[in-house]
Amino acid sequence: MEEQLHELRTLVARAENRRTETGIPRVAMVRGKVPEHDLAAVYDPMVNLILQGTKTMTVGKRTLHYDPATYFVMSVDLPAAGNVMATPSGEPYMAVSLTLDPKLIANLLADLARTPQRPALEVAFSVAAVRPELLDVWLRMLRLMDRPADIPALAPAYEREILYRVLQGPLGWMLRDIATPDTTLARINIAIQWIREHFAEALRVETLADMAAMSPSAFHRHFKAATALSPIQFQKRIRLLQARARLVSGGDSATATAFDVGYESATQFNREYARFFGLPPTRDLVRVREEMGGVRRAS
């Protein structure tokens, strides 16, 4: 596997310290120290392969650690915070990701007979050790960066194989569930999409439970197991991430932004913002702009 990892690192060495498109649909890569504000975000469902360095991902009170030659699956949209670190000898963090398309997974499921075992309460993100077969197809996929004319013909086949290898692994049930109607994760995902689209509106757990065809108590239990957050906490994370993005883009004041994202009290917004990001809005905005290399004071 070391030869495969070495070539993958060579290919990913051309990436920047942010999400870098490869020219291959749904495939991106990153290299180096990623600014903290870029790692605190709402993550799309993905398979992410760690090639060098380490990464931590925190959702709610659940933190996972990713080492080289591991991959993680995030099967629903999740508001998370992360941190990446170079190797002890200073080599930069490197990773490559594939954004998941449930329709492609559903088409593939027809060819799979075995149903992987799943936990009683289904989580929406986890980590596993990579196998040589998965590294091999990732290597063939990234080699297409140097053969762009081959991408339309070969990338779909390699994407299908990546999904197949993940489906056959210990986290395969996650992919299966988000692409199969009426599974617990699929129904929780309906509620997640509603929260994402209506984050500024008042949230009633009973309404979300009806969307997911569950009792309120069962919905709350399964939602928290999947996302490591209660529905209310999930909505607050979305609001805070949206607020930070708007402040960074140079929009309204912190108070106006607080009301725009659904807060009824600027004081509560400032308190929860500082608790989540470590600093109140104005000071955090200075820090973010310093990370971005354009230091200027917030008005």
Coordinates of C-alpha atoms in Angstrom, one line a residue:
M1 CA 0.0 0.0 0.0
E2 CA 2.9 2.3 0.6
E3 CA 3.7 2.6 -3.1
Q4 CA 0.0 3.5 -3.8
L5 CA 0.0 6.1 -1.0
H6 CA 3.3 7.6 -2.4
E7 CA 1.9 8.1 -5.9
L8 CA -1.4 9.5 -4.5
R9 CA 0.5 12.0 -2.4
T10 CA 2.5 13.0 -5.5
L11 CA -0.7 13.7 -7.4
V12 CA -2.3 15.6 -4.5
A13 CA 0.8 17.7 -4.0
R14 CA -0.5 20.1 -6.6
A15 CA -3.5 21.0 -4.4
E16 CA -3.9 24.2 -2.3
N17 CA -4.6 24.6 1.4
R18 CA -8.4 24.7 0.7
R19 CA -10.8 22.6 -1.3
T20 CA -9.2 22.2 -4.7
E21 CA -11.1 21.0 -7.7
T22 CA -9.5 18.3 -9.8
G23 CA -11.5 18.6 -13.0
I24 CA -13.1 15.3 -12.2
P25 CA -16.8 15.5 -11.2
R26 CA -17.4 15.4 -7.4
V27 CA -13.7 14.8 -6.7
A28 CA -11.6 17.4 -4.8
M29 CA -8.3 17.5 -2.9
V30 CA -6.5 19.5 -0.3
R31 CA -2.9 19.9 0.8
G32 CA -1.4 21.8 3.8
K33 CA -2.8 23.7 6.8
V34 CA -6.4 24.6 6.2
P35 CA -7.6 27.7 7.9
E36 CA -9.9 27.0 10.9
H37 CA -12.8 29.0 9.5
D38 CA -12.8 26.8 6.4
L39 CA -13.0 23.7 8.5
A40 CA -16.0 24.9 10.5
A41 CA -18.7 24.4 7.9
V42 CA -21.8 22.4 6.9
Y43 CA -20.2 19.4 5.2
D44 CA -21.9 17.7 2.3
P45 CA -22.1 13.8 2.3
M46 CA -18.8 12.5 1.2
V47 CA -16.1 9.9 1.3
N48 CA -12.8 11.4 2.4
L49 CA -9.5 9.6 2.1
I50 CA -6.6 10.8 4.4
L51 CA -3.2 10.4 2.7
Q52 CA -0.8 12.3 5.0
G53 CA -1.0 14.0 8.3
T54 CA -4.0 13.7 10.6
K55 CA -7.4 15.3 10.9
T56 CA -10.0 15.6 13.7
M57 CA -13.7 16.2 13.0
T58 CA -16.1 17.3 15.7
V59 CA -19.9 17.2 15.5
G60 CA -21.6 18.0 18.8
K61 CA -19.6 16.2 21.5
R62 CA -18.4 13.5 19.2
T63 CA -14.9 13.8 17.8
L64 CA -13.3 11.4 15.4
H65 CA -9.5 11.2 14.6
Y66 CA -8.3 10.3 11.1
D67 CA -4.9 9.0 10.4
P68 CA -3.1 8.3 7.1
A69 CA -4.6 5.3 5.1
T70 CA -8.0 5.8 6.8
Y71 CA -11.1 7.1 5.2
F72 CA -14.3 8.5 6.7
V73 CA -17.8 8.5 5.5
M74 CA -20.2 11.4 6.2
S75 CA -23.6 10.2 5.0
V76 CA -25.8 13.3 5.6
D77 CA -25.2 17.1 5.7
L78 CA -23.5 17.9 9.1
P79 CA -22.4 21.1 10.7
A80 CA -18.9 20.3 11.9
A81 CA -15.6 21.8 13.0
G82 CA -12.3 20.3 12.1
N83 CA -8.5 20.5 12.5
V84 CA -5.7 19.2 10.3
M85 CA -2.1 18.6 11.3
A86 CA 1.1 17.9 9.5
T87 CA 3.1 14.8 10.2
P88 CA 5.5 14.9 13.1
S89 CA 8.4 15.5 10.6
G90 CA 6.5 18.4 9.0
E91 CA 5.1 16.8 5.8
P92 CA 1.8 18.6 5.0
Y93 CA -1.7 17.2 5.5
M94 CA -3.2 15.7 2.3
A95 CA -6.6 14.3 1.6
V96 CA -8.9 13.6 -1.4
S97 CA -12.7 13.5 -1.3
L98 CA -15.7 12.3 -3.3
T99 CA -19.0 14.0 -2.8
L100 CA -21.8 11.4 -2.6
D101 CA -24.6 11.2 -5.1
P102 CA -27.4 9.1 -3.6
K103 CA -28.8 8.4 -7.1
L104 CA -25.5 6.8 -8.2
I105 CA -25.5 4.7 -5.0
A106 CA -29.1 3.6 -5.6
N107 CA -28.2 2.4 -9.1
L108 CA -25.3 0.4 -7.8
L109 CA -27.3 -1.3 -5.0
A110 CA -29.2 -3.4 -7.5
D111 CA -26.0 -5.3 -8.2
L112 CA -25.3 -6.0 -4.5
A113 CA -26.9 -8.9 -2.7
R114 CA -25.3 -8.7 0.7
T115 CA -26.8 -6.3 3.3
P116 CA -24.1 -5.1 5.7
Q117 CA -25.0 -5.2 9.4
R118 CA -25.8 -1.9 11.0
P119 CA -25.9 -0.6 14.6
A120 CA -29.2 -0.3 16.5
L121 CA -28.9 3.5 16.5
E122 CA -27.4 4.6 13.2
V123 CA -24.6 7.2 13.2
A124 CA -24.1 9.4 10.1
F125 CA -20.3 9.6 10.2
S126 CA -17.5 7.3 11.0
V127 CA -13.9 6.2 10.1
A128 CA -12.4 2.9 8.8
A129 CA -9.0 1.7 7.6
V130 CA -8.5 1.8 3.9
R131 CA -7.8 -1.4 1.9
P132 CA -5.5 -1.8 -1.1
E133 CA -8.4 -2.2 -3.5
L134 CA -9.9 1.1 -2.5
L135 CA -6.5 2.8 -2.8
D136 CA -6.1 1.3 -6.3
V137 CA -9.2 2.8 -7.7
W138 CA -8.5 6.2 -6.1
L139 CA -5.1 6.1 -7.8
R140 CA -6.7 5.4 -11.2
M141 CA -9.2 8.2 -10.6
L142 CA -6.6 10.8 -9.7
R143 CA -4.4 9.8 -12.6
L144 CA -7.2 11.2 -14.8
M145 CA -6.1 14.7 -13.8
D146 CA -3.2 14.3 -16.3
R147 CA -5.5 12.7 -18.9
P148 CA -8.5 15.0 -19.0
A149 CA -9.8 13.6 -22.3
D150 CA -10.3 10.3 -20.5
I151 CA -12.5 11.8 -17.7
P152 CA -15.9 11.6 -19.4
A153 CA -15.4 7.9 -20.3
L154 CA -13.5 6.6 -17.2
A155 CA -14.4 8.8 -14.2
P156 CA -18.0 7.4 -13.9
A157 CA -16.6 3.8 -13.9
Y158 CA -14.0 4.7 -11.2
E159 CA -16.6 6.5 -9.2
R160 CA -18.8 3.5 -9.3
E161 CA -16.0 1.3 -8.1
I162 CA -15.1 3.6 -5.3
L163 CA -18.7 3.5 -4.1
Y164 CA -18.7 -0.3 -4.5
R165 CA -15.5 -0.7 -2.4
V166 CA -17.0 1.5 0.3
L167 CA -20.3 -0.4 0.2
Q168 CA -18.5 -3.6 0.7
G169 CA -16.6 -2.3 3.7
P170 CA -17.5 -1.7 7.3
L171 CA -19.2 1.6 6.6
G172 CA -21.1 0.5 3.6
W173 CA -24.4 0.4 5.4
M174 CA -24.2 4.2 5.7
L175 CA -24.2 4.6 1.9
R176 CA -26.9 2.0 1.5
D177 CA -29.2 3.7 3.9
I178 CA -29.0 7.2 2.5
A179 CA -29.8 5.7 -1.0
T180 CA -32.7 3.5 0.2
P181 CA -36.1 5.0 0.8
D182 CA -37.6 4.5 4.3
T183 CA -34.4 3.6 6.2
T184 CA -33.8 5.5 9.4
L185 CA -31.0 7.6 8.0
A186 CA -33.0 8.4 4.8
R187 CA -35.9 9.7 6.9
I188 CA -33.6 11.6 9.3
N189 CA -32.1 13.2 6.2
I190 CA -35.5 14.6 5.2
A191 CA -35.6 16.5 8.4
I192 CA -32.0 17.7 8.0
Q193 CA -32.8 19.1 4.6
W194 CA -35.8 21.0 6.0
I195 CA -33.6 22.5 8.7
R196 CA -31.0 23.5 6.2
E197 CA -33.5 25.2 4.0
H198 CA -35.5 26.8 6.8
F199 CA -32.9 27.4 9.5
A200 CA -34.2 30.9 10.3
E201 CA -37.7 29.7 11.0
A202 CA -39.0 28.4 14.3
L203 CA -38.5 24.7 14.7
R204 CA -41.0 22.2 16.2
V205 CA -39.7 18.7 16.8
E206 CA -43.2 17.3 16.4
T207 CA -43.3 18.7 12.8
L208 CA -39.9 17.2 11.9
A209 CA -40.9 13.9 13.5
D210 CA -44.0 13.8 11.2
M211 CA -41.8 14.4 8.2
A212 CA -39.6 11.5 9.2
A213 CA -42.7 9.3 10.0
M214 CA -41.5 8.8 13.6
S215 CA -42.8 9.5 17.1
P216 CA -41.2 12.7 18.6
S217 CA -39.3 10.6 21.1
A218 CA -38.0 8.1 18.5
F219 CA -37.1 10.9 16.1
H220 CA -35.2 12.8 18.8
R221 CA -33.3 9.7 19.7
H222 CA -32.4 8.7 16.2
F223 CA -31.6 12.2 15.1
K224 CA -29.1 12.7 18.0
A225 CA -27.6 9.2 17.4
A226 CA -27.0 10.1 13.7
T227 CA -25.8 13.7 14.0
A228 CA -24.4 13.9 17.6
L229 CA -26.8 16.9 18.0
S230 CA -30.4 17.4 19.0
P231 CA -32.6 19.0 16.3
I232 CA -32.4 22.3 18.2
Q233 CA -28.6 22.1 18.5
F234 CA -28.4 21.2 14.8
Q235 CA -30.4 24.3 13.9
K236 CA -28.3 26.5 16.1
R237 CA -25.1 25.3 14.4
I238 CA -26.5 26.0 11.0
R239 CA -27.6 29.5 12.1
L240 CA -24.1 30.3 13.5
L241 CA -22.3 29.0 10.5
Q242 CA -24.6 31.0 8.2
A243 CA -24.0 34.1 10.4
R244 CA -20.3 33.8 10.2
A245 CA -20.3 33.3 6.5
R246 CA -22.4 36.5 6.1
L247 CA -20.2 38.5 8.4
V248 CA -17.0 37.4 6.5
S249 CA -18.6 38.3 3.2
G250 CA -18.9 41.9 4.5
G251 CA -22.7 42.1 4.9
D252 CA -24.6 43.6 7.8
S253 CA -23.6 44.2 11.4
A254 CA -23.5 41.4 13.9
T255 CA -26.9 42.5 15.3
A256 CA -28.6 42.6 11.9
T257 CA -27.1 39.3 11.0
A258 CA -28.3 37.7 14.2
F259 CA -31.9 38.6 13.4
D260 CA -31.5 37.5 9.8
V261 CA -30.5 34.0 10.7
G262 CA -33.4 33.6 13.2
Y263 CA -32.2 34.9 16.6
E264 CA -34.6 37.0 18.6
S265 CA -31.9 38.3 20.9
A266 CA -28.6 39.8 19.9
T267 CA -27.3 39.0 23.4
Q268 CA -28.1 35.4 23.0
F269 CA -26.5 35.3 19.5
N270 CA -23.3 36.9 20.8
R271 CA -23.1 34.4 23.7
E272 CA -23.8 31.3 21.6
Y273 CA -21.4 32.6 18.8
A274 CA -18.6 33.0 21.3
R275 CA -19.3 29.6 22.8
F276 CA -19.1 27.9 19.4
F277 CA -16.3 29.8 17.7
G278 CA -14.3 30.8 20.8
L279 CA -14.6 34.6 20.3
P280 CA -17.5 37.1 20.0
P281 CA -18.5 38.0 16.4
T282 CA -16.4 41.2 16.0
R283 CA -13.2 39.7 17.4
D284 CA -13.8 36.4 15.5
L285 CA -14.2 38.4 12.2
V286 CA -10.7 40.0 12.8
R287 CA -9.2 36.5 13.3
V288 CA -10.9 35.1 10.2
R289 CA -9.7 37.9 8.1
E290 CA -6.2 37.5 9.4
E291 CA -6.4 33.8 8.4
M292 CA -7.5 34.9 5.0
G293 CA -4.5 37.2 4.7
G294 CA -6.6 40.4 4.5
V295 CA -6.5 42.0 7.9
R296 CA -9.0 44.7 8.4
R297 CA -11.1 45.7 11.3
A298 CA -14.8 44.9 11.4
S299 CA -17.0 47.9 11.3

